[in-house]
Coordinates of C-alpha atoms in Angstrom, one line a residue:
M45 CA 0.0 0.0 0.0
G46 CA 1.6 3.3 -1.1
Q47 CA 0.0 5.5 1.5
Q48 CA -0.9 4.2 4.9
Q49 CA -4.5 4.5 6.0
K50 CA -5.1 7.4 8.4
R51 CA -7.9 8.8 10.4
F52 CA -9.7 12.0 9.8
L53 CA -9.2 15.6 10.8
N54 CA -11.8 17.1 13.2
L55 CA -12.6 20.8 13.1
H56 CA -13.6 23.1 16.0
E57 CA -17.2 24.3 15.9
Y58 CA -16.2 27.8 14.9
Q59 CA -14.0 26.5 12.1
A60 CA -16.8 24.4 10.8
H61 CA -19.1 27.4 10.8
Q62 CA -16.5 29.3 8.7
L63 CA -16.6 26.5 6.2
L64 CA -20.4 26.4 6.2
A65 CA -20.6 30.1 5.5
K66 CA -18.3 29.7 2.4
H67 CA -20.8 27.2 1.0
G68 CA -23.8 29.5 1.6
I69 CA -25.1 27.6 4.6
N70 CA -27.0 29.7 7.2
T71 CA -25.5 29.8 10.7
P72 CA -26.2 32.1 13.7
K73 CA -23.8 35.0 14.1
G74 CA -20.7 34.2 16.1
K75 CA -17.0 35.0 16.8
A76 CA -14.2 32.9 18.2
V77 CA -12.0 34.6 20.8
T78 CA -9.0 33.7 23.0
T79 CA -9.3 36.2 25.8
P80 CA -12.1 37.2 28.3
E81 CA -11.9 40.8 27.1
A82 CA -12.4 39.7 23.5
A83 CA -15.5 37.7 24.5
A84 CA -17.0 40.9 25.9
Q85 CA -16.0 42.8 22.8
A86 CA -17.5 40.2 20.5
M87 CA -20.9 40.7 22.2
K88 CA -20.7 44.4 21.4
E89 CA -19.4 44.0 17.9
L90 CA -22.1 41.4 17.0
G91 CA -24.8 43.5 18.6
L92 CA -25.9 40.6 20.8
T93 CA -28.0 40.9 24.0
D94 CA -28.3 37.1 24.4
A95 CA -25.6 34.7 23.4
F96 CA -23.9 31.4 24.1
V97 CA -20.3 31.1 25.2
K98 CA -19.0 27.7 24.1
A99 CA -15.7 26.1 25.0
Q100 CA -13.9 24.9 21.9
V101 CA -12.6 21.4 22.3
L102 CA -12.5 18.5 19.9
A103 CA -14.8 16.2 22.0
G104 CA -18.5 15.8 22.3
G105 CA -20.6 16.4 25.4
R106 CA -19.3 19.9 26.2
G107 CA -22.5 21.1 27.8
R108 CA -22.4 18.3 30.4
G109 CA -18.6 18.4 30.9
T110 CA -16.7 19.5 33.9
F111 CA -13.6 21.7 34.1
K112 CA -10.7 20.5 36.2
N113 CA -11.0 23.8 38.1
G114 CA -14.5 22.6 39.3
F115 CA -16.5 24.8 36.9
Q116 CA -19.5 22.9 35.4
G117 CA -20.5 22.9 31.8
G118 CA -18.7 24.0 28.6
V119 CA -21.7 25.8 27.1
H120 CA -23.5 28.7 28.9
K121 CA -26.1 31.3 28.0
V122 CA -25.1 34.9 28.8
S123 CA -27.1 38.2 28.6
S124 CA -24.4 40.8 28.7
A125 CA -20.8 41.6 27.7
E126 CA -19.7 41.5 31.3
E127 CA -21.2 38.1 31.8
A128 CA -19.5 36.8 28.6
K129 CA -16.2 38.0 30.0
Q130 CA -16.8 36.3 33.3
L131 CA -17.7 33.0 31.6
A132 CA -14.7 33.1 29.3
E133 CA -12.4 33.7 32.4
K134 CA -13.6 30.4 33.9
M135 CA -13.1 28.5 30.7
L136 CA -10.0 29.8 28.9
G137 CA -6.7 28.1 29.9
Q138 CA -8.6 25.4 31.7
I139 CA -9.0 21.6 31.0
L140 CA -12.5 20.4 30.1
V141 CA -13.4 16.7 30.7
T142 CA -16.4 15.3 28.8
I143 CA -17.8 11.9 28.1
Q144 CA -15.7 11.8 24.9
S145 CA -12.4 13.4 26.0
G146 CA -11.1 10.8 28.3
A147 CA -10.2 11.5 31.9
Q148 CA -7.3 13.7 30.8
G149 CA -9.7 16.2 29.2
K150 CA -8.9 18.8 26.6
P151 CA -7.4 22.2 26.9
V152 CA -9.7 25.2 26.1
N153 CA -7.7 27.8 24.2
T154 CA -10.7 29.4 22.4
V155 CA -14.3 30.1 23.2
F156 CA -17.1 30.7 20.6
V157 CA -19.5 33.6 21.3
Q158 CA -22.6 32.7 19.3
Q159 CA -25.9 34.4 18.8
K160 CA -28.8 32.9 20.7
V161 CA -31.7 32.3 18.3
T162 CA -35.3 31.5 19.2
A163 CA -36.0 28.0 17.9
A164 CA -39.6 26.9 17.1
H165 CA -38.2 23.4 16.4
E166 CA -34.8 21.7 16.7
M167 CA -33.9 18.9 14.3
Y168 CA -30.9 16.5 13.7
F169 CA -29.1 16.1 10.4
A170 CA -26.0 14.3 9.3
I171 CA -24.2 13.0 6.3
L172 CA -22.0 10.0 6.8
L173 CA -20.1 7.4 4.8
D174 CA -22.1 4.2 4.9
R175 CA -20.3 0.9 4.5
Q176 CA -23.5 -1.0 3.8
S177 CA -24.7 1.1 0.9
G178 CA -21.1 1.9 -0.2
G179 CA -21.6 5.7 -0.3
P180 CA -23.0 8.7 1.6
V181 CA -26.2 8.4 3.6
L182 CA -28.4 11.3 4.8
I183 CA -29.6 10.9 8.4
G184 CA -32.3 13.1 9.8
S185 CA -34.6 13.3 12.8
S186 CA -37.3 15.7 14.1
R187 CA -35.7 15.2 17.5
G188 CA -32.7 17.5 17.5
G189 CA -30.7 19.0 20.3
M190 CA -30.0 15.6 22.0
A191 CA -27.7 12.6 21.4
I192 CA -28.8 10.8 18.3
E193 CA -27.7 7.5 20.0
D194 CA -30.4 8.1 22.6
V195 CA -33.0 8.7 19.9
A196 CA -32.0 5.6 18.0
R197 CA -32.3 3.5 21.2
E198 CA -35.6 4.9 22.4
D199 CA -37.4 5.4 19.1
P200 CA -35.6 4.1 15.9
S201 CA -38.7 5.1 13.8
A202 CA -37.8 8.8 14.6
I203 CA -34.7 8.5 12.3
T204 CA -34.8 8.7 8.5
K205 CA -31.9 7.4 6.4
I206 CA -31.6 8.1 2.7
P207 CA -28.6 6.5 0.9
I208 CA -27.2 8.6 -1.9
D209 CA -25.8 7.2 -5.2
I210 CA -22.4 8.9 -5.3
T211 CA -22.4 8.9 -9.1
K212 CA -25.7 10.7 -9.3
G213 CA -25.6 12.9 -6.2
I214 CA -28.4 14.2 -4.1
S215 CA -31.7 14.9 -5.9
R216 CA -34.2 17.6 -5.0
Q217 CA -36.6 14.8 -4.2
D218 CA -34.2 13.4 -1.6
A219 CA -33.6 16.8 0.0
E220 CA -37.4 17.6 0.1
R221 CA -38.2 14.2 1.6
M222 CA -35.6 14.7 4.3
A223 CA -37.0 18.1 5.1
R224 CA -40.5 16.7 5.5
D225 CA -39.4 13.8 7.6
M226 CA -37.4 16.2 9.9
A227 CA -40.7 17.9 10.5
F228 CA -39.9 21.4 9.1
T229 CA -43.1 23.3 8.6
P230 CA -44.4 23.7 5.0
K231 CA -43.3 27.3 5.0
A232 CA -39.7 26.3 5.8
Q233 CA -39.4 23.1 3.8
A234 CA -38.0 24.6 0.6
L235 CA -35.3 26.5 2.5
A236 CA -34.5 23.4 4.5
A237 CA -34.1 21.4 1.3
D238 CA -31.8 24.1 -0.1
Q239 CA -29.6 23.9 3.1
I240 CA -29.5 20.1 3.0
T241 CA -28.4 20.2 -0.7
K242 CA -25.7 22.8 0.2
L243 CA -24.5 20.6 3.1
Y244 CA -24.1 17.7 0.7
D245 CA -22.1 19.9 -1.7
L246 CA -19.9 20.8 1.3
F247 CA -19.5 17.1 2.2
L248 CA -18.3 16.3 -1.3
K249 CA -16.1 19.3 -2.0
S250 CA -14.3 19.2 1.3
D251 CA -13.6 15.4 1.2
A252 CA -15.6 15.0 4.5
T253 CA -16.2 11.7 6.2
M254 CA -18.9 13.3 8.4
V255 CA -21.1 16.4 8.5
E256 CA -23.3 16.5 11.6
V257 CA -25.6 19.4 12.4
N258 CA -27.2 19.1 15.8
P259 CA -29.4 21.0 16.1
M260 CA -30.6 22.3 12.8
I261 CA -33.1 25.0 13.7
E262 CA -36.3 26.4 12.3
T263 CA -36.8 29.8 13.9
T264 CA -40.2 31.3 14.8
D265 CA -40.1 33.2 11.5
A266 CA -39.4 30.1 9.4
V267 CA -35.6 30.7 8.9
V268 CA -33.4 27.6 8.8
L269 CA -30.1 27.7 10.6
C270 CA -27.3 25.2 11.3
A271 CA -26.7 26.0 15.0
D272 CA -24.0 23.5 15.8
C273 CA -21.9 21.6 13.3
K274 CA -19.2 19.0 13.5
L275 CA -17.0 18.1 10.5
G276 CA -14.6 15.3 9.9
I277 CA -12.3 15.5 6.9
D278 CA -10.5 12.5 5.3
D279 CA -6.7 12.7 6.1
N280 CA -5.9 11.2 2.7
A281 CA -7.3 14.4 1.1
E282 CA -4.8 16.7 2.8
F283 CA -2.9 17.3 -0.4
R284 CA -6.0 19.0 -2.0
Q285 CA -7.5 20.4 1.2
K286 CA -4.6 22.5 2.4
E287 CA -6.7 25.4 3.7
I288 CA -8.9 23.1 5.8
F289 CA -5.9 21.2 7.2
S290 CA -4.3 24.5 8.2
Y291 CA -7.0 24.6 10.8
R292 CA -5.5 21.5 12.6
D293 CA -5.2 22.1 16.3
L294 CA -2.4 20.0 17.7
S295 CA -3.2 21.1 21.3
Q296 CA -6.3 18.8 21.1
E297 CA -4.4 15.8 19.9
D298 CA -2.4 13.1 21.8
E299 CA 1.3 14.2 21.6
R300 CA 2.3 10.7 20.8
E301 CA -0.1 10.6 17.8
V302 CA 1.2 13.9 16.6
Q303 CA 4.8 12.7 16.7
A304 CA 3.9 9.4 15.0
S305 CA 2.1 11.2 12.2
K306 CA 5.3 13.1 11.4
F307 CA 6.9 9.8 10.4
D308 CA 3.8 8.3 8.7
L309 CA 3.3 5.8 11.5
N310 CA -0.2 4.6 12.3
Y311 CA -0.5 5.1 16.0
V312 CA -3.4 5.2 18.4
G313 CA -2.7 5.5 22.2
L314 CA -4.6 3.2 24.5
D315 CA -4.8 2.7 28.3
G316 CA -2.7 -0.5 28.7
N317 CA 0.9 -1.2 29.6
I318 CA 2.3 -3.4 26.8
G319 CA 3.6 -1.3 23.9
C320 CA 3.3 -2.8 20.4
I321 CA 5.3 -2.3 17.3
V322 CA 3.8 -4.3 14.4
N323 CA 3.8 -4.2 10.6
G324 CA 0.4 -4.4 9.1
A325 CA -3.0 -3.3 10.5
G326 CA -4.4 -6.9 10.6
L327 CA -1.4 -8.3 12.4
A328 CA -1.5 -5.3 14.8
M329 CA -5.1 -6.1 15.7
A330 CA -4.2 -9.8 16.2
T331 CA -1.3 -8.9 18.4
M332 CA -3.5 -6.7 20.6
D333 CA -6.1 -9.5 20.8
I334 CA -3.6 -12.2 21.9
I335 CA -2.2 -9.8 24.5
K336 CA -5.7 -9.5 25.9
F337 CA -6.1 -13.3 25.7
Y338 CA -3.1 -13.8 28.0
G339 CA -4.5 -11.2 30.5
G340 CA -2.5 -8.2 29.4
E341 CA -3.6 -4.7 28.1
P342 CA -2.1 -3.2 24.9
A343 CA -0.8 0.4 25.4
N344 CA -1.3 1.3 21.8
F345 CA -2.0 0.3 18.2
L346 CA 1.1 1.0 16.2
D347 CA 1.4 -0.2 12.6
V348 CA 4.7 0.7 11.0
G349 CA 3.5 -0.4 7.6
G350 CA 4.8 -2.9 5.1
G351 CA 7.4 -0.6 3.7
A352 CA 8.8 0.9 6.9
N353 CA 12.4 2.1 7.0
K354 CA 15.0 2.1 9.8
Q355 CA 14.1 5.7 10.9
Q356 CA 10.5 4.8 11.4
I357 CA 11.4 1.9 13.6
V358 CA 13.6 4.3 15.6
E359 CA 10.8 6.8 16.0
A360 CA 8.3 4.1 16.9
L361 CA 10.5 2.9 19.7
K362 CA 11.1 6.4 20.9
I363 CA 7.4 7.0 21.2
L364 CA 6.8 3.8 23.3
N365 CA 9.9 4.6 25.4
S366 CA 8.5 8.0 26.3
D367 CA 5.1 6.5 27.4
K368 CA 5.4 6.1 31.2
Q369 CA 2.6 3.6 31.3
V370 CA 4.5 1.1 29.1
K371 CA 6.0 -1.6 31.2
A372 CA 7.0 -4.0 28.4
I373 CA 7.3 -3.7 24.6
L374 CA 6.4 -6.4 22.1
V375 CA 7.9 -6.2 18.6
N376 CA 6.0 -8.4 16.2
I377 CA 7.2 -8.3 12.6
F378 CA 6.3 -10.6 9.6
G379 CA 8.9 -9.8 7.0
G380 CA 7.4 -9.8 3.5
I381 CA 8.0 -6.4 1.9
M382 CA 9.5 -5.3 5.2
R383 CA 12.8 -7.2 5.7
C384 CA 13.5 -8.6 9.2
D385 CA 17.1 -7.5 9.1
L386 CA 16.1 -3.9 8.6
I387 CA 13.8 -4.2 11.6
A388 CA 16.7 -5.6 13.6
E389 CA 19.0 -2.7 12.6
G390 CA 16.3 -0.2 13.4
L391 CA 15.8 -1.6 16.9
I392 CA 19.6 -1.6 17.6
S393 CA 19.9 2.0 16.3
A394 CA 17.0 3.2 18.4
I395 CA 18.3 1.6 21.6
Q396 CA 21.8 3.0 21.0
E397 CA 20.3 6.5 20.3
L398 CA 18.1 6.4 23.4
G399 CA 20.9 5.1 25.6
S400 CA 18.6 3.0 27.7
L401 CA 15.1 1.7 27.6
R402 CA 12.5 2.0 30.3
A403 CA 10.9 -1.3 29.5
P404 CA 12.2 -4.8 28.4
I405 CA 11.6 -5.8 24.7
V406 CA 10.2 -9.1 23.4
V407 CA 11.0 -9.6 19.8
R408 CA 9.2 -12.0 17.4
L409 CA 10.5 -11.9 13.8
Q410 CA 9.4 -14.1 10.9
G411 CA 9.8 -14.0 7.2
T412 CA 12.3 -12.4 4.8
N413 CA 16.0 -12.5 6.1
V414 CA 14.8 -13.7 9.6
E415 CA 18.0 -15.7 10.3
L416 CA 20.1 -12.7 9.4
A417 CA 18.0 -10.6 11.7
K418 CA 18.4 -13.0 14.6
K419 CA 22.2 -13.0 14.0
I420 CA 22.3 -9.2 14.0
L421 CA 20.4 -9.0 17.3
A422 CA 22.4 -11.8 18.9
E423 CA 25.7 -10.1 18.0
S424 CA 24.6 -6.6 19.1
G425 CA 25.1 -7.2 22.8
I426 CA 21.7 -5.6 23.5
S427 CA 19.5 -7.5 26.0
L428 CA 16.3 -8.5 24.1
I429 CA 13.9 -11.4 24.7
P430 CA 13.4 -13.5 21.6
A431 CA 10.2 -15.3 20.9
E432 CA 9.5 -18.1 18.4
D433 CA 5.9 -17.2 17.5
L434 CA 3.2 -14.7 18.4
D435 CA 1.7 -17.0 21.1
D436 CA 5.2 -17.2 22.7
A437 CA 5.8 -13.5 22.4
A438 CA 2.5 -12.4 23.9
S439 CA 2.8 -14.8 26.9
K440 CA 6.3 -13.5 27.6
A441 CA 5.3 -9.9 27.4
V442 CA 2.4 -10.4 29.8
K443 CA 4.6 -12.3 32.3
L444 CA 7.0 -9.3 32.3
I445 CA 4.3 -7.0 33.8
H446 CA 3.0 -9.4 36.4

């Protein structure tokens, strides 16, 4: 595989709204700010008497979240510039913990001061990539402003799904049907269908994997607004979506994952204590499974890919060595395209560069040049624990932490 599979880029709410506006999609007035004084000024500049101050973190559940300073909630209504300033002071520079952020939480460097609009009705709308239909699917519900998972569990009939043929695109009939099923009033249905069509256009042109609007609002005067939007953009489209990817906020990402991405390593941090270095996503998943089978907990998913070079192995080991929760490291390589002797040389180079390792290493190598690799490791003078197969490697790694 020439380019390794990656995940997707998430945008902050205010960044998503900027992108929506470029595509002619209606949103409430708002401004992103980074100081309490600027929050007060935004209220004045936008001419707002009622607004929401929203903490900007890349995690859902902000409204029910808790700051580590004890302040409750990442979304609050304010009715004056002074109140906006006071709320911003409690949020900015703090860590917000939500149901999706993990216990470590996310730093709040920006708040979004957004116009409060009077909603006659709140709806849910999303466009996702659907594996079953092999293309985009529109998802809508008349029950917006709440978690769609709760709606699906309590009343599946309240959700409409419309698969879209990617070669034909969205039709006016599709958009109008969705507007009706989302319970827009007859007066607002045409505008709602227009907005749905424009959201689909945004989805395609920005290489999105997800567009989620919750809620989509019909106001008391039949205006349709996208009040809160989340966007996910395919990482593989970075080369043609340079402006969007310039929005990337590294402060919201795991430092280990940021470092791994610099060297084209597929890394996802987990909560266990056995670090894994594996070539191939399938083998990486199998390695994690067998660690669990023997009673251990993997500390990460780390696929160096079939064509990894020595420097990538060095960087992979550096990342695991910097992770204080890692108590043992399992290297599991099947040498096909990736030669085992290069893996061995990479391991030796990394250990020599680091000087010492915090955790013992179990090494299982199989495939191309495996005997040469074993010879290189044996003659290196470095203390490594060899394993004959994956079963042996996993059991040895788990024993090291018990």
